[in-house]
Coordinates of C-alpha atoms in Angstrom, one line a residue:
M1 CA -5.1 -11.6 -14.3
N2 CA -1.4 -13.1 -12.5
I3 CA -0.9 -10.9 -10.0
T4 CA 1.5 -11.7 -6.9
L5 CA 2.7 -10.2 -3.5
Q6 CA 6.4 -10.3 -4.0
P7 CA 8.9 -9.4 -0.5
V8 CA 11.0 -6.1 -2.1
T9 CA 14.8 -8.0 -2.1
R10 CA 17.7 -7.5 -2.3
G11 CA 17.7 -8.6 -6.2
N12 CA 14.9 -6.5 -6.9
W13 CA 15.2 -2.8 -5.6
M14 CA 16.6 -0.6 -8.1
E15 CA 14.0 -2.7 -10.1
A16 CA 11.2 -1.0 -7.7
L17 CA 13.5 2.3 -7.2
S18 CA 12.7 2.5 -10.7
L19 CA 9.2 2.7 -10.8
S20 CA 7.0 5.9 -11.0
V21 CA 3.9 7.4 -11.7
T22 CA 2.2 9.9 -13.8
E23 CA 3.7 13.9 -13.3
E24 CA -0.4 14.6 -12.4
Q25 CA 0.1 11.7 -8.9
I26 CA 3.9 12.7 -8.7
H27 CA 2.0 15.0 -5.0
F28 CA 0.3 11.4 -4.2
V29 CA 2.3 9.3 -3.2
P30 CA 6.1 9.5 -2.7
P31 CA 9.0 7.3 -4.6
A32 CA 9.1 2.8 -4.1
V33 CA 12.6 4.8 -2.4
V34 CA 10.8 6.9 0.0
S35 CA 8.6 3.6 1.9
L36 CA 12.5 1.5 1.2
A37 CA 14.0 4.3 3.6
K38 CA 11.6 3.9 6.2
V39 CA 13.0 0.0 7.1
Y40 CA 15.9 1.2 7.4
I41 CA 15.3 4.4 9.4
K42 CA 12.1 3.4 10.9
P43 CA 10.4 7.0 11.4
D44 CA 7.4 5.6 13.2
G45 CA 9.2 4.3 15.8
D46 CA 11.1 1.1 16.1
Q47 CA 7.5 -0.3 17.4
V48 CA 6.1 -0.5 14.1
R49 CA 7.5 -3.6 11.9
Y50 CA 8.1 -2.3 7.2
E51 CA 7.5 -4.9 4.5
P52 CA 7.9 -3.9 1.7
Y53 CA 6.0 -6.6 -1.4
A54 CA 6.5 -5.5 -5.8
I55 CA 3.1 -6.3 -7.0
Y56 CA 4.2 -8.0 -9.9
H57 CA 2.4 -9.2 -12.9
E58 CA 3.6 -12.8 -14.9
D59 CA 6.2 -11.6 -14.5
R60 CA 7.1 -8.0 -14.8
M61 CA 7.0 -5.3 -11.6
A62 CA 4.4 -3.3 -12.6
G63 CA 4.3 -1.2 -8.8
F64 CA 4.8 -1.3 -5.0
M65 CA 3.1 -0.8 -1.3
M66 CA 4.0 -2.1 1.8
L67 CA 2.2 -3.0 4.7
A68 CA 3.3 -0.7 8.1
Y69 CA 2.3 -2.7 11.1
E70 CA 2.6 -3.1 14.7
E71 CA 1.8 -6.5 16.0
L72 CA -0.9 -7.7 18.3
T73 CA -2.8 -4.9 17.8
A74 CA -5.9 -4.1 16.4
D75 CA -5.6 -1.1 14.4
M76 CA -2.3 -0.7 13.5
Y77 CA -1.9 -2.2 9.9
W78 CA -1.6 0.4 7.3
I79 CA -1.5 -0.1 3.7
N80 CA 1.6 3.1 2.4
G81 CA 3.1 3.8 -0.5
F82 CA 1.3 2.5 -2.8
L83 CA 2.0 2.6 -6.6
I84 CA 1.5 1.2 -10.2
D85 CA 3.9 2.3 -12.6
A86 CA 2.3 4.7 -15.1
A87 CA 3.0 2.6 -17.7
Q88 CA 1.1 0.0 -16.8
Q89 CA -1.6 2.1 -14.9
G90 CA -5.6 1.1 -16.4
R91 CA -5.9 -2.5 -16.8
G92 CA -7.0 -3.6 -13.2
Y93 CA -3.4 -4.2 -11.1
G94 CA -4.1 -1.7 -8.3
R95 CA -6.9 -3.6 -7.5
A96 CA -6.4 -7.2 -7.6
A97 CA -3.2 -5.6 -5.8
L98 CA -5.1 -4.3 -3.2
L99 CA -7.4 -7.1 -2.6
L100 CA -4.7 -9.7 -2.4
M101 CA -2.9 -7.4 0.8
L102 CA -6.3 -7.2 2.6
D103 CA -6.7 -11.0 2.2
M104 CA -3.5 -11.2 2.7
I105 CA -3.1 -9.2 5.8
R106 CA -6.7 -10.6 7.4
S107 CA -4.8 -14.2 6.5
R108 CA -1.4 -13.5 8.6
F109 CA -3.3 -11.8 11.2
P110 CA -6.3 -13.0 12.7
H111 CA -6.5 -10.5 15.9
C112 CA -6.1 -7.3 12.8
R113 CA -9.7 -5.8 12.8
E114 CA -8.8 -2.4 11.1
I115 CA -6.7 -1.6 8.1
R116 CA -5.9 2.2 7.6
L117 CA -4.1 3.8 4.5
T118 CA -4.2 7.8 4.4
V119 CA -4.9 9.0 1.1
H120 CA -4.6 12.5 -0.5
P121 CA -8.3 14.3 -1.0
D122 CA -7.4 15.5 -4.3
N123 CA -6.5 12.4 -5.6
S124 CA -10.1 11.1 -6.4
H125 CA -9.2 7.5 -8.9
A126 CA -6.8 6.1 -5.6
Q127 CA -10.3 6.9 -3.0
R128 CA -13.7 5.4 -5.7
L129 CA -11.5 2.5 -5.5
Y130 CA -10.4 2.1 -2.3
R131 CA -14.6 2.8 -1.5
S132 CA -15.0 0.1 -3.7
S133 CA -13.2 -1.7 -2.1
G134 CA -14.6 -1.8 1.5
F135 CA -12.9 1.6 3.1
T136 CA -14.1 4.1 4.6
D137 CA -13.2 8.1 5.0
A138 CA -12.7 7.7 9.2
G139 CA -13.6 11.4 9.4
E140 CA -9.5 11.8 10.1
W141 CA -6.2 13.5 8.6
L142 CA -2.7 12.1 9.1
G143 CA 0.1 14.0 7.1
G144 CA -2.4 16.9 5.2
E145 CA -4.3 13.1 3.7
Q146 CA -7.3 11.8 4.7
V147 CA -7.0 8.2 6.5
F148 CA -9.7 5.6 5.3
V149 CA -10.4 2.6 7.0
Y150 CA -11.2 -1.0 6.2
P151 CA -13.1 -3.4 9.1
V152 CA -12.2 -6.4 8.8
D153 CA -15.1 -9.1 9.7
R154 CA -14.0 -12.0 11.8

């Protein structure tokens, strides 16, 4: 399976806007346009950097995810806006993309000790994916969602 993460740029951002999830998943994850707006608006403060990524299977965009982080911190690395287009789901692209993102964070940020994300309490499919990839429930809530944490072993 040839899955890659490529930055969202002026060359592919319109394609990212066309990604959508199933009707049942709409309340689990914001559309890519909301995540892309965060890059400009910086709702979490100027200290937070946002890096949006398109998930590609070969040369076709299959999904979206974003890394939000505060540089030089050990625990402020967040994956958010993670979605696989409805037409591309069920093929393992989400797991492959998540593992690529975890590897990228580990290699780029050697001081990172944990990676976080939030998950809707009713999104059992995503919870299974995250747990099977090494995330655990942090016992915290943020914006009505459970916080999951991935410990980065060095």
